[in-house]
XYZ file of C-alpha atoms in Angstrom:
143
model
C 0.000 0.000 0.000
C 1.511 3.374 -0.905
C 2.646 5.404 2.057
C 0.368 8.403 1.317
C -2.734 6.219 1.168
C -1.787 4.514 4.432
C -1.179 7.872 6.119
C -4.502 9.209 4.811
C -6.429 6.185 6.086
C -4.659 6.470 9.442
C -5.627 10.138 9.684
C -9.225 9.284 8.822
C -9.201 6.572 11.475
C -7.854 9.047 14.057
C -10.611 11.557 13.232
C -13.290 8.859 13.527
C -11.727 7.706 16.809
C -11.856 11.203 18.342
C -15.381 11.837 17.061
C -16.714 8.527 18.343
C -15.011 9.056 21.724
C -16.873 12.372 21.965
C -20.090 10.517 21.046
C -19.484 8.086 23.917
C -19.048 10.985 26.333
C -22.203 12.669 25.043
C -24.208 9.490 25.535
C -23.851 9.789 29.319
C -25.525 13.208 29.284
C -27.927 13.053 26.331
C -30.244 10.395 24.961
C -31.066 10.108 21.275
C -33.616 7.787 19.785
C -34.897 7.271 16.296
C -37.804 5.267 14.926
C -37.396 3.776 11.449
C -40.216 1.982 9.605
C -39.032 -1.315 8.112
C -42.190 -2.524 6.380
C -45.949 -2.309 6.902
C -45.870 -4.704 9.861
C -42.706 -3.721 11.775
C -40.424 -0.864 12.712
C -37.036 -0.435 14.351
C -36.009 1.862 17.158
C -32.421 2.836 17.920
C -31.656 4.395 21.304
C -28.268 5.750 22.390
C -27.732 6.331 26.120
C -25.247 5.579 28.907
C -22.523 4.350 26.587
C -24.740 1.849 24.763
C -26.698 1.637 21.535
C -29.929 -0.305 21.869
C -31.476 -1.417 18.562
C -34.854 -3.135 18.673
C -37.338 -4.389 16.106
C -41.026 -4.218 16.998
C -44.232 -5.460 15.433
C -46.665 -2.726 14.542
C -46.554 0.500 12.615
C -44.151 3.331 13.210
C -43.318 6.531 11.376
C -39.939 8.179 10.926
C -39.129 9.972 14.176
C -36.127 11.377 16.060
C -35.856 12.795 19.581
C -33.021 13.991 21.765
C -33.068 14.936 25.436
C -31.402 14.557 28.810
C -30.689 11.025 30.012
C -33.104 10.186 32.785
C -32.889 7.649 35.599
C -35.688 5.516 34.110
C -33.674 5.075 30.887
C -30.732 3.769 32.913
C -33.023 1.319 34.699
C -34.427 0.036 31.388
C -30.905 -0.626 30.072
C -29.842 -2.382 33.276
C -32.963 -4.541 33.155
C -32.247 -5.593 29.536
C -28.571 -6.255 30.274
C -29.309 -8.649 33.157
C -29.547 -12.336 32.347
C -29.702 -12.091 28.565
C -27.817 -13.997 25.900
C -24.618 -12.560 24.503
C -20.992 -11.843 25.184
C -20.723 -9.824 28.413
C -19.386 -6.292 27.892
C -19.591 -6.683 24.096
C -23.158 -7.370 23.014
C -26.472 -8.615 24.288
C -29.260 -9.913 22.109
C -32.646 -11.362 22.692
C -36.239 -11.299 21.669
C -39.668 -12.321 22.768
C -43.269 -11.577 21.803
C -42.374 -10.099 18.433
C -39.513 -7.948 19.708
C -35.903 -8.592 18.751
C -33.084 -6.434 20.080
C -29.330 -5.941 20.119
C -27.357 -3.882 22.649
C -23.846 -2.763 21.695
C -21.378 -0.698 23.738
C -20.305 2.600 22.192
C -16.696 2.149 23.364
C -16.223 -0.498 20.680
C -15.952 2.045 17.825
C -13.270 4.308 19.402
C -11.304 1.230 20.433
C -11.292 -0.284 16.956
C -10.540 3.002 15.179
C -7.623 3.704 17.552
C -5.700 0.656 16.327
C -4.469 2.302 13.099
C -3.198 5.571 14.640
C -1.492 3.772 17.534
C 0.208 1.355 15.118
C 1.344 4.294 12.922
C 2.681 6.218 15.947
C 4.619 3.199 17.282
C 6.107 2.525 13.834
C 7.282 6.139 13.534
C 8.868 6.008 16.993
C 10.747 2.804 16.149
C 12.097 4.333 12.933
C 13.310 7.430 14.754
C 15.268 5.409 17.313
C 15.588 6.038 21.018
C 16.857 9.118 22.723
C 18.344 12.110 20.948
C 21.543 12.824 19.103
C 24.537 13.853 21.240
C 27.694 15.204 19.711
C 30.926 13.880 21.102
C 33.132 16.265 23.097
C 36.360 17.431 21.485
C 39.434 15.725 22.904
C 41.226 17.742 25.551
C 44.638 18.633 24.668
């Protein structure tokens, strides 16, 4: 891969990493949720709060909708209730479904972590190429 392309992709990854880390921080203060119609008999809802993204599919009708507001205590309780005793890989994802509802809960920290790999690798490579320490000129012999 040409060096310029690799550097450009690394820069893009660093920008996405910083932006998604800010999104994680925002999720502890603000809640965002969107409703998306899938077909005539079901719709999806995506909710972002407390460092998680909760995506659920429901039976019924739903129109396009988006809301944002302050994270409330009852939202935190709903997430904790869904996270307890469900199938999935702890700390990575939880999934489930019953009575026509299917859902997936993902942590928001996953995106900044994955997008940080490229910039950290690039930075370590540059440090190895530069060598350790700094250049020191030898003293002139006394005499």
